[in-house]
C-alpha cells in the first residue's frame, strides 16, 4: 500500500505539529489534501503530532455540509475505502492558496471545502 503522504509532507506536518505543541500561535498553510475519489470525503491537513507521528490536525469535510477543524489518524485514513472500494488518495497537485483558518472559514460558509 502506498503511503498517504510523502516524506517531505511528513516533515512539514511534523514541524507544524511541534510548533503547536510548543504553544506557538500558528496558522499554517495546509500541507496535504487527502480525499476519497468515490465518497466526497476531504481532509486538508496542516500538522502532525510529533509524539505519535499519526494524529493529524486540519480541516475535515465528511460531505455532510458541516466541515470542521479537528484531528484524524493517518492509520485510520489508510483503512478507509469508498463505495467502489477506492482508497483515500493524496491530491498530488494540491497547492495551498491560503492559511488553514481561511479554508475553514470558507468551508463553513459554503458547506464544504472550496478549491
Short mmCIF file of C-alpha atoms in Angstrom, two decimals:
data_model
loop_
_atom_site.label_atom_id
_atom_site.label_comp_id
_atom_site.label_asym_id
_atom_site.label_seq_id
_atom_site.Cartn_x
_atom_site.Cartn_y
_atom_site.Cartn_z
CA UNK A 1 0.00 0.00 0.00
CA UNK A 2 1.28 3.45 -0.92
CA UNK A 3 1.74 5.90 1.95
CA UNK A 4 -0.82 8.69 2.14
CA UNK A 5 1.82 11.39 2.48
CA UNK A 6 5.32 11.88 1.14
CA UNK A 7 8.36 12.13 3.41
CA UNK A 8 8.63 15.86 2.64
CA UNK A 9 4.98 16.38 3.59
CA UNK A 10 5.52 14.35 6.77
CA UNK A 11 8.44 16.57 7.78
CA UNK A 12 6.46 19.78 7.15
CA UNK A 13 3.44 18.40 9.04
CA UNK A 14 5.67 17.40 11.97
CA UNK A 15 7.29 20.87 12.06
CA UNK A 16 3.85 22.48 12.29
CA UNK A 17 2.84 19.93 14.93
CA UNK A 18 5.91 20.71 17.01
CA UNK A 19 5.17 24.44 16.78
CA UNK A 20 1.60 23.77 18.01
CA UNK A 21 2.95 21.56 20.84
CA UNK A 22 5.34 24.35 21.82
CA UNK A 23 2.37 26.69 22.21
CA UNK A 24 3.08 28.83 19.18
CA UNK A 25 0.03 30.52 17.69
CA UNK A 26 0.43 29.39 14.09
CA UNK A 27 -1.97 29.39 11.17
CA UNK A 28 -0.06 27.42 8.56
CA UNK A 29 -0.93 26.65 5.01
CA UNK A 30 -2.34 23.14 4.74
CA UNK A 31 0.38 20.74 3.62
CA UNK A 32 -1.64 17.97 2.02
CA UNK A 33 -5.13 17.32 0.68
CA UNK A 34 -6.44 13.78 1.02
CA UNK A 35 -9.75 12.64 -0.47
CA UNK A 36 -11.88 9.67 -1.41
CA UNK A 37 -12.50 9.69 -5.16
CA UNK A 38 -15.86 7.98 -4.76
CA UNK A 39 -17.28 9.25 -1.47
CA UNK A 40 -16.80 13.06 -1.30
CA UNK A 41 -14.65 12.99 1.84
CA UNK A 42 -11.79 15.50 2.07
CA UNK A 43 -9.08 16.29 4.61
CA UNK A 44 -6.80 19.35 4.43
CA UNK A 45 -4.02 18.52 6.87
CA UNK A 46 -1.78 21.17 8.40
CA UNK A 47 0.11 19.43 11.21
CA UNK A 48 1.07 16.06 12.63
CA UNK A 49 1.51 15.22 16.30
CA UNK A 50 5.22 14.66 16.85
CA UNK A 51 4.50 12.47 19.90
CA UNK A 52 2.79 9.71 17.89
CA UNK A 53 3.50 10.66 14.27
CA UNK A 54 0.00 9.52 13.35
CA UNK A 55 -2.51 12.10 14.61
CA UNK A 56 -3.02 14.86 12.06
CA UNK A 57 -4.81 18.18 12.56
CA UNK A 58 -6.67 20.01 9.84
CA UNK A 59 -9.96 20.70 8.15
CA UNK A 60 -12.22 17.68 7.83
CA UNK A 61 -15.08 17.57 5.35
CA UNK A 62 -17.18 14.41 5.52
CA UNK A 63 -19.50 15.60 2.76
CA UNK A 64 -22.37 16.36 5.14
CA UNK A 65 -22.27 20.16 4.82
CA UNK A 66 -20.56 20.63 8.19
CA UNK A 67 -16.78 20.84 7.69
CA UNK A 68 -14.78 21.43 10.86
CA UNK A 69 -11.30 21.62 12.26
CA UNK A 70 -10.22 18.50 14.09
CA UNK A 71 -7.89 15.54 14.31
CA UNK A 72 -7.70 12.27 12.43
CA UNK A 73 -5.25 9.38 12.49
CA UNK A 74 -3.41 8.69 9.25
CA UNK A 75 -3.58 4.99 10.08
CA UNK A 76 -7.39 5.25 10.18
CA UNK A 77 -7.48 7.07 6.85
CA UNK A 78 -5.34 4.34 5.29
CA UNK A 79 -8.09 1.81 6.06
CA UNK A 80 -10.99 3.79 4.56
CA UNK A 81 -12.47 2.79 1.23
CA UNK A 82 -15.42 4.34 -0.57
CA UNK A 83 -18.45 2.58 -2.03
CA UNK A 84 -16.48 1.48 -5.09
CA UNK A 85 -13.68 0.19 -2.86
CA UNK A 86 -11.37 3.08 -3.81
CA UNK A 87 -8.96 4.09 -1.02
CA UNK A 88 -8.16 7.53 0.35
CA UNK A 89 -5.78 9.27 -2.03
CA UNK A 90 -3.37 12.20 -1.88
CA UNK A 91 -4.02 15.09 -4.24
CA UNK A 92 -0.62 15.25 -5.93
CA UNK A 93 -1.43 18.66 -7.43
CA UNK A 94 -2.69 20.41 -4.30
CA UNK A 95 -1.02 23.74 -3.56
CA UNK A 96 -2.47 25.62 -0.60
CA UNK A 97 -3.58 29.13 -1.51
CA UNK A 98 -4.48 30.37 1.97
CA UNK A 99 -3.94 29.60 5.68
CA UNK A 100 -5.93 26.81 7.30
CA UNK A 101 -8.19 29.27 9.15
CA UNK A 102 -9.25 30.82 5.86
CA UNK A 103 -10.03 27.42 4.34
CA UNK A 104 -12.10 26.66 7.46
CA UNK A 105 -13.99 29.96 7.27
CA UNK A 106 -14.81 29.49 3.59
CA UNK A 107 -15.77 25.85 4.10
CA UNK A 108 -18.19 26.73 6.89
CA UNK A 109 -19.75 29.47 4.74
CA UNK A 110 -20.07 27.16 1.73
CA UNK A 111 -20.89 23.87 3.46
CA UNK A 112 -17.74 22.21 2.14
CA UNK A 113 -14.11 22.74 1.25
CA UNK A 114 -13.76 25.04 -1.75
CA UNK A 115 -10.98 24.64 -4.32
#
